[in-house]
Amino acid sequence: MLGWAVLCFVIAVVAGILGFFTLAAAAASIAKVLFVVFLILFVVSLIFGRRRA
């Protein structure tokens, strides 16, 4: 999940440099959503992973 977020961020940066601002904004939005989902899943896995041990 984090890899996909980084990939979308790189696409957004490259598109922004090349002048494709609409594509850059879309890729940045996708990267933000994926990063937030990653953080939520990471915290949930930390909480429930420690419960077993």
PDB file of N, CA, C and O in Angstrom:
ATOM      1  N   MET A   1       0.834  -1.189   0.000  1.00  0.00           N
ATOM      2  CA  MET A   1       0.000   0.000   0.000  1.00  0.00           C
ATOM      3  C   MET A   1       0.875   1.248   0.000  1.00  0.00           C
ATOM      4  O   MET A   1       0.598   2.196  -0.717  1.00  0.00           O
ATOM      5  N   LEU A   2       1.906   1.218   0.820  1.00  0.00           N
ATOM      6  CA  LEU A   2       2.798   2.372   0.876  1.00  0.00           C
ATOM      7  C   LEU A   2       3.545   2.536  -0.441  1.00  0.00           C
ATOM      8  O   LEU A   2       3.784   3.656  -0.898  1.00  0.00           O
ATOM      9  N   GLY A   3       3.878   1.432  -1.078  1.00  0.00           N
ATOM     10  CA  GLY A   3       4.548   1.492  -2.378  1.00  0.00           C
ATOM     11  C   GLY A   3       3.694   2.156  -3.446  1.00  0.00           C
ATOM     12  O   GLY A   3       4.184   2.940  -4.267  1.00  0.00           O
ATOM     13  N   TRP A   4       2.394   1.840  -3.413  1.00  0.00           N
ATOM     14  CA  TRP A   4       1.479   2.466  -4.366  1.00  0.00           C
ATOM     15  C   TRP A   4       1.356   3.969  -4.107  1.00  0.00           C
ATOM     16  O   TRP A   4       1.270   4.773  -5.043  1.00  0.00           O
ATOM     17  N   ALA A   5       1.356   4.357  -2.846  1.00  0.00           N
ATOM     18  CA  ALA A   5       1.270   5.775  -2.501  1.00  0.00           C
ATOM     19  C   ALA A   5       2.506   6.522  -2.982  1.00  0.00           C
ATOM     20  O   ALA A   5       2.400   7.626  -3.528  1.00  0.00           O
ATOM     21  N   VAL A   6       3.672   5.912  -2.803  1.00  0.00           N
ATOM     22  CA  VAL A   6       4.916   6.542  -3.272  1.00  0.00           C
ATOM     23  C   VAL A   6       4.921   6.635  -4.793  1.00  0.00           C
ATOM     24  O   VAL A   6       5.328   7.659  -5.363  1.00  0.00           O
ATOM     25  N   LEU A   7       4.453   5.594  -5.468  1.00  0.00           N
ATOM     26  CA  LEU A   7       4.389   5.620  -6.929  1.00  0.00           C
ATOM     27  C   LEU A   7       3.467   6.734  -7.427  1.00  0.00           C
ATOM     28  O   LEU A   7       3.820   7.477  -8.356  1.00  0.00           O
ATOM     29  N   CYS A   8       2.307   6.897  -6.808  1.00  0.00           N
ATOM     30  CA  CYS A   8       1.386   7.970  -7.200  1.00  0.00           C
ATOM     31  C   CYS A   8       1.994   9.338  -6.928  1.00  0.00           C
ATOM     32  O   CYS A   8       1.807  10.272  -7.711  1.00  0.00           O
ATOM     33  N   PHE A   9       2.742   9.456  -5.824  1.00  0.00           N
ATOM     34  CA  PHE A   9       3.406  10.720  -5.526  1.00  0.00           C
ATOM     35  C   PHE A   9       4.458  11.046  -6.580  1.00  0.00           C
ATOM     36  O   PHE A   9       4.559  12.193  -7.027  1.00  0.00           O
ATOM     37  N   VAL A  10       5.233  10.067  -6.991  1.00  0.00           N
ATOM     38  CA  VAL A  10       6.247  10.288  -8.034  1.00  0.00           C
ATOM     39  C   VAL A  10       5.581  10.675  -9.348  1.00  0.00           C
ATOM     40  O   VAL A  10       6.044  11.588 -10.044  1.00  0.00           O
ATOM     41  N   ILE A  11       4.485  10.022  -9.682  1.00  0.00           N
ATOM     42  CA  ILE A  11       3.746  10.384 -10.904  1.00  0.00           C
ATOM     43  C   ILE A  11       3.237  11.820 -10.804  1.00  0.00           C
ATOM     44  O   ILE A  11       3.309  12.581 -11.783  1.00  0.00           O
ATOM     45  N   ALA A  12       2.755  12.213  -9.630  1.00  0.00           N
ATOM     46  CA  ALA A  12       2.269  13.579  -9.446  1.00  0.00           C
ATOM     47  C   ALA A  12       3.388  14.594  -9.605  1.00  0.00           C
ATOM     48  O   ALA A  12       3.198  15.643 -10.230  1.00  0.00           O
ATOM     49  N   VAL A  13       4.556  14.289  -9.067  1.00  0.00           N
ATOM     50  CA  VAL A  13       5.689  15.217  -9.187  1.00  0.00           C
ATOM     51  C   VAL A  13       6.135  15.344 -10.635  1.00  0.00           C
ATOM     52  O   VAL A  13       6.337  16.463 -11.139  1.00  0.00           O
ATOM     53  N   VAL A  14       6.254  14.232 -11.329  1.00  0.00           N
ATOM     54  CA  VAL A  14       6.681  14.268 -12.737  1.00  0.00           C
ATOM     55  C   VAL A  14       5.645  14.989 -13.589  1.00  0.00           C
ATOM     56  O   VAL A  14       5.990  15.815 -14.449  1.00  0.00           O
ATOM     57  N   ALA A  15       4.369  14.711 -13.371  1.00  0.00           N
ATOM     58  CA  ALA A  15       3.312  15.374 -14.134  1.00  0.00           C
ATOM     59  C   ALA A  15       3.290  16.870 -13.841  1.00  0.00           C
ATOM     60  O   ALA A  15       3.066  17.684 -14.749  1.00  0.00           O
ATOM     61  N   GLY A  16       3.555  17.246 -12.598  1.00  0.00           N
ATOM     62  CA  GLY A  16       3.603  18.666 -12.264  1.00  0.00           C
ATOM     63  C   GLY A  16       4.761  19.376 -12.931  1.00  0.00           C
ATOM     64  O   GLY A  16       4.624  20.515 -13.395  1.00  0.00           O
ATOM     65  N   ILE A  17       5.899  18.717 -12.990  1.00  0.00           N
ATOM     66  CA  ILE A  17       7.067  19.310 -13.658  1.00  0.00           C
ATOM     67  C   ILE A  17       6.812  19.480 -15.152  1.00  0.00           C
ATOM     68  O   ILE A  17       7.203  20.486 -15.743  1.00  0.00           O
ATOM     69  N   LEU A  18       6.146  18.495 -15.751  1.00  0.00           N
ATOM     70  CA  LEU A  18       5.884  18.545 -17.190  1.00  0.00           C
ATOM     71  C   LEU A  18       4.697  19.436 -17.554  1.00  0.00           C
ATOM     72  O   LEU A  18       4.452  19.684 -18.732  1.00  0.00           O
ATOM     73  N   GLY A  19       3.949  19.897 -16.565  1.00  0.00           N
ATOM     74  CA  GLY A  19       2.861  20.828 -16.841  1.00  0.00           C
ATOM     75  C   GLY A  19       1.484  20.204 -16.899  1.00  0.00           C
ATOM     76  O   GLY A  19       0.519  20.882 -17.246  1.00  0.00           O
ATOM     77  N   PHE A  20       1.367  18.936 -16.597  1.00  0.00           N
ATOM     78  CA  PHE A  20       0.066  18.281 -16.584  1.00  0.00           C
ATOM     79  C   PHE A  20      -0.528  18.417 -15.179  1.00  0.00           C
ATOM     80  O   PHE A  20      -0.542  17.481 -14.382  1.00  0.00           O
ATOM     81  N   PHE A  21      -1.037  19.609 -14.888  1.00  0.00           N
ATOM     82  CA  PHE A  21      -1.450  19.921 -13.526  1.00  0.00           C
ATOM     83  C   PHE A  21      -2.700  19.161 -13.095  1.00  0.00           C
ATOM     84  O   PHE A  21      -2.841  18.829 -11.920  1.00  0.00           O
ATOM     85  N   THR A  22      -3.607  18.872 -14.013  1.00  0.00           N
ATOM     86  CA  THR A  22      -4.796  18.113 -13.665  1.00  0.00           C
ATOM     87  C   THR A  22      -4.428  16.685 -13.285  1.00  0.00           C
ATOM     88  O   THR A  22      -4.916  16.150 -12.287  1.00  0.00           O
ATOM     89  N   LEU A  23      -3.553  16.083 -14.075  1.00  0.00           N
ATOM     90  CA  LEU A  23      -3.079  14.735 -13.764  1.00  0.00           C
ATOM     91  C   LEU A  23      -2.282  14.729 -12.465  1.00  0.00           C
ATOM     92  O   LEU A  23      -2.408  13.799 -11.658  1.00  0.00           O
ATOM     93  N   ALA A  24      -1.510  15.761 -12.242  1.00  0.00           N
ATOM     94  CA  ALA A  24      -0.730  15.857 -11.007  1.00  0.00           C
ATOM     95  C   ALA A  24      -1.639  15.958  -9.793  1.00  0.00           C
ATOM     96  O   ALA A  24      -1.386  15.323  -8.768  1.00  0.00           O
ATOM     97  N   ALA A  25      -2.693  16.737  -9.900  1.00  0.00           N
ATOM     98  CA  ALA A  25      -3.629  16.875  -8.785  1.00  0.00           C
ATOM     99  C   ALA A  25      -4.354  15.562  -8.501  1.00  0.00           C
ATOM    100  O   ALA A  25      -4.541  15.187  -7.337  1.00  0.00           O
ATOM    101  N   ALA A  26      -4.732  14.858  -9.547  1.00  0.00           N
ATOM    102  CA  ALA A  26      -5.412  13.577  -9.367  1.00  0.00           C
ATOM    103  C   ALA A  26      -4.480  12.554  -8.728  1.00  0.00           C
ATOM    104  O   ALA A  26      -4.872  11.835  -7.797  1.00  0.00           O
ATOM    105  N   ALA A  27      -3.258  12.484  -9.208  1.00  0.00           N
ATOM    106  CA  ALA A  27      -2.300  11.521  -8.648  1.00  0.00           C
ATOM    107  C   ALA A  27      -1.956  11.872  -7.208  1.00  0.00           C
ATOM    108  O   ALA A  27      -1.791  10.975  -6.365  1.00  0.00           O
ATOM    109  N   ALA A  28      -1.862  13.142  -6.899  1.00  0.00           N
ATOM    110  CA  ALA A  28      -1.576  13.551  -5.523  1.00  0.00           C
ATOM    111  C   ALA A  28      -2.741  13.186  -4.600  1.00  0.00           C
ATOM    112  O   ALA A  28      -2.513  12.757  -3.467  1.00  0.00           O
ATOM    113  N   SER A  29      -3.950  13.340  -5.071  1.00  0.00           N
ATOM    114  CA  SER A  29      -5.121  12.973  -4.263  1.00  0.00           C
ATOM    115  C   SER A  29      -5.143  11.467  -3.996  1.00  0.00           C
ATOM    116  O   SER A  29      -5.421  11.035  -2.876  1.00  0.00           O
ATOM    117  N   ILE A  30      -4.849  10.694  -5.018  1.00  0.00           N
ATOM    118  CA  ILE A  30      -4.803   9.242  -4.848  1.00  0.00           C
ATOM    119  C   ILE A  30      -3.704   8.861  -3.870  1.00  0.00           C
ATOM    120  O   ILE A  30      -3.892   7.996  -3.004  1.00  0.00           O
ATOM    121  N   ALA A  31      -2.553   9.510  -3.974  1.00  0.00           N
ATOM    122  CA  ALA A  31      -1.441   9.221  -3.065  1.00  0.00           C
ATOM    123  C   ALA A  31      -1.815   9.544  -1.626  1.00  0.00           C
ATOM    124  O   ALA A  31      -1.487   8.790  -0.703  1.00  0.00           O
ATOM    125  N   LYS A  32      -2.521  10.645  -1.414  1.00  0.00           N
ATOM    126  CA  LYS A  32      -2.949  11.004  -0.057  1.00  0.00           C
ATOM    127  C   LYS A  32      -3.899   9.962   0.524  1.00  0.00           C
ATOM    128  O   LYS A  32      -3.760   9.551   1.673  1.00  0.00           O
ATOM    129  N   VAL A  33      -4.858   9.537  -0.266  1.00  0.00           N
ATOM    130  CA  VAL A  33      -5.834   8.553   0.196  1.00  0.00           C
ATOM    131  C   VAL A  33      -5.132   7.234   0.526  1.00  0.00           C
ATOM    132  O   VAL A  33      -5.378   6.628   1.576  1.00  0.00           O
ATOM    133  N   LEU A  34      -4.250   6.778  -0.355  1.00  0.00           N
ATOM    134  CA  LEU A  34      -3.540   5.523  -0.111  1.00  0.00           C
ATOM    135  C   LEU A  34      -2.660   5.610   1.131  1.00  0.00           C
ATOM    136  O   LEU A  34      -2.544   4.646   1.891  1.00  0.00           O
ATOM    137  N   PHE A  35      -2.049   6.763   1.356  1.00  0.00           N
ATOM    138  CA  PHE A  35      -1.193   6.926   2.527  1.00  0.00           C
ATOM    139  C   PHE A  35      -2.014   6.887   3.809  1.00  0.00           C
ATOM    140  O   PHE A  35      -1.614   6.265   4.790  1.00  0.00           O
ATOM    141  N   VAL A  36      -3.173   7.521   3.799  1.00  0.00           N
ATOM    142  CA  VAL A  36      -4.039   7.500   4.978  1.00  0.00           C
ATOM    143  C   VAL A  36      -4.538   6.081   5.249  1.00  0.00           C
ATOM    144  O   VAL A  36      -4.552   5.631   6.406  1.00  0.00           O
ATOM    145  N   VAL A  37      -4.913   5.361   4.209  1.00  0.00           N
ATOM    146  CA  VAL A  37      -5.351   3.974   4.377  1.00  0.00           C
ATOM    147  C   VAL A  37      -4.208   3.131   4.938  1.00  0.00           C
ATOM    148  O   VAL A  37      -4.412   2.300   5.828  1.00  0.00           O
ATOM    149  N   PHE A  38      -2.993   3.356   4.433  1.00  0.00           N
ATOM    150  CA  PHE A  38      -1.833   2.643   4.945  1.00  0.00           C
ATOM    151  C   PHE A  38      -1.635   2.925   6.430  1.00  0.00           C
ATOM    152  O   PHE A  38      -1.403   2.000   7.216  1.00  0.00           O
ATOM    153  N   LEU A  39      -1.732   4.189   6.822  1.00  0.00           N
ATOM    154  CA  LEU A  39      -1.545   4.530   8.232  1.00  0.00           C
ATOM    155  C   LEU A  39      -2.597   3.877   9.120  1.00  0.00           C
ATOM    156  O   LEU A  39      -2.282   3.368  10.196  1.00  0.00           O
ATOM    157  N   ILE A  40      -3.834   3.890   8.680  1.00  0.00           N
ATOM    158  CA  ILE A  40      -4.913   3.279   9.463  1.00  0.00           C
ATOM    159  C   ILE A  40      -4.678   1.779   9.613  1.00  0.00           C
ATOM    160  O   ILE A  40      -4.770   1.229  10.715  1.00  0.00           O
ATOM    161  N   LEU A  41      -4.353   1.104   8.517  1.00  0.00           N
ATOM    162  CA  LEU A  41      -4.104  -0.331   8.587  1.00  0.00           C
ATOM    163  C   LEU A  41      -2.875  -0.651   9.427  1.00  0.00           C
ATOM    164  O   LEU A  41      -2.851  -1.658  10.146  1.00  0.00           O
ATOM    165  N   PHE A  42      -1.865   0.193   9.373  1.00  0.00           N
ATOM    166  CA  PHE A  42      -0.661  -0.004  10.171  1.00  0.00           C
ATOM    167  C   PHE A  42      -0.958   0.088  11.662  1.00  0.00           C
ATOM    168  O   PHE A  42      -0.542  -0.761  12.446  1.00  0.00           O
ATOM    169  N   VAL A  43      -1.721   1.105  12.051  1.00  0.00           N
ATOM    170  CA  VAL A  43      -2.064   1.276  13.465  1.00  0.00           C
ATOM    171  C   VAL A  43      -2.950   0.126  13.939  1.00  0.00           C
ATOM    172  O   VAL A  43      -2.748  -0.410  15.037  1.00  0.00           O
ATOM    173  N   VAL A  44      -3.900  -0.283  13.123  1.00  0.00           N
ATOM    174  CA  VAL A  44      -4.777  -1.398  13.498  1.00  0.00           C
ATOM    175  C   VAL A  44      -3.957  -2.678  13.652  1.00  0.00           C
ATOM    176  O   VAL A  44      -4.167  -3.451  14.599  1.00  0.00           O
ATOM    177  N   SER A  45      -3.018  -2.916  12.762  1.00  0.00           N
ATOM    178  CA  SER A  45      -2.199  -4.121  12.872  1.00  0.00           C
ATOM    179  C   SER A  45      -1.294  -4.070  14.104  1.00  0.00           C
ATOM    180  O   SER A  45      -1.022  -5.099  14.721  1.00  0.00           O
ATOM    181  N   LEU A  46      -0.827  -2.886  14.478  1.00  0.00           N
ATOM    182  CA  LEU A  46      -0.031  -2.774  15.696  1.00  0.00           C
ATOM    183  C   LEU A  46      -0.876  -3.090  16.932  1.00  0.00           C
ATOM    184  O   LEU A  46      -0.423  -3.778  17.847  1.00  0.00           O
ATOM    185  N   ILE A  47      -2.086  -2.577  16.960  1.00  0.00           N
ATOM    186  CA  ILE A  47      -2.951  -2.786  18.124  1.00  0.00           C
ATOM    187  C   ILE A  47      -3.345  -4.264  18.252  1.00  0.00           C
ATOM    188  O   ILE A  47      -3.203  -4.853  19.316  1.00  0.00           O
ATOM    189  N   PHE A  48      -3.813  -4.854  17.164  1.00  0.00           N
ATOM    190  CA  PHE A  48      -4.278  -6.243  17.246  1.00  0.00           C
ATOM    191  C   PHE A  48      -3.130  -7.235  17.231  1.00  0.00           C
ATOM    192  O   PHE A  48      -3.272  -8.351  17.709  1.00  0.00           O
ATOM    193  N   GLY A  49      -1.975  -6.854  16.711  1.00  0.00           N
ATOM    194  CA  GLY A  49      -0.817  -7.737  16.718  1.00  0.00           C
ATOM    195  C   GLY A  49      -0.253  -7.909  18.117  1.00  0.00           C
ATOM    196  O   GLY A  49       0.226  -8.977  18.486  1.00  0.00           O
ATOM    197  N   ARG A  50      -0.294  -6.878  18.916  1.00  0.00           N
ATOM    198  CA  ARG A  50       0.238  -6.942  20.279  1.00  0.00           C
ATOM    199  C   ARG A  50      -0.713  -7.680  21.220  1.00  0.00           C
ATOM    200  O   ARG A  50      -0.322  -8.162  22.251  1.00  0.00           O
ATOM    201  N   ARG A  51      -1.962  -7.760  20.858  1.00  0.00           N
ATOM    202  CA  ARG A  51      -2.948  -8.410  21.721  1.00  0.00           C
ATOM    203  C   ARG A  51      -2.667  -9.914  21.836  1.00  0.00           C
ATOM    204  O   ARG A  51      -2.863 -10.516  22.852  1.00  0.00           O
ATOM    205  N   ARG A  52      -2.188 -10.530  20.761  1.00  0.00           N
ATOM    206  CA  ARG A  52      -1.913 -11.963  20.763  1.00  0.00           C
ATOM    207  C   ARG A  52      -0.697 -12.310  21.614  1.00  0.00           C
ATOM    208  O   ARG A  52      -0.610 -13.365  22.179  1.00  0.00           O
ATOM    209  N   ALA A  53       0.294 -11.441  21.644  1.00  0.00           N
ATOM    210  CA  ALA A  53       1.562 -11.767  22.321  1.00  0.00           C
ATOM    211  C   ALA A  53       1.520 -11.617  23.790  1.00  0.00           C
ATOM    212  O   ALA A  53       0.822 -11.771  24.608  1.00  0.00           O
TER     213      ALA A  53
END
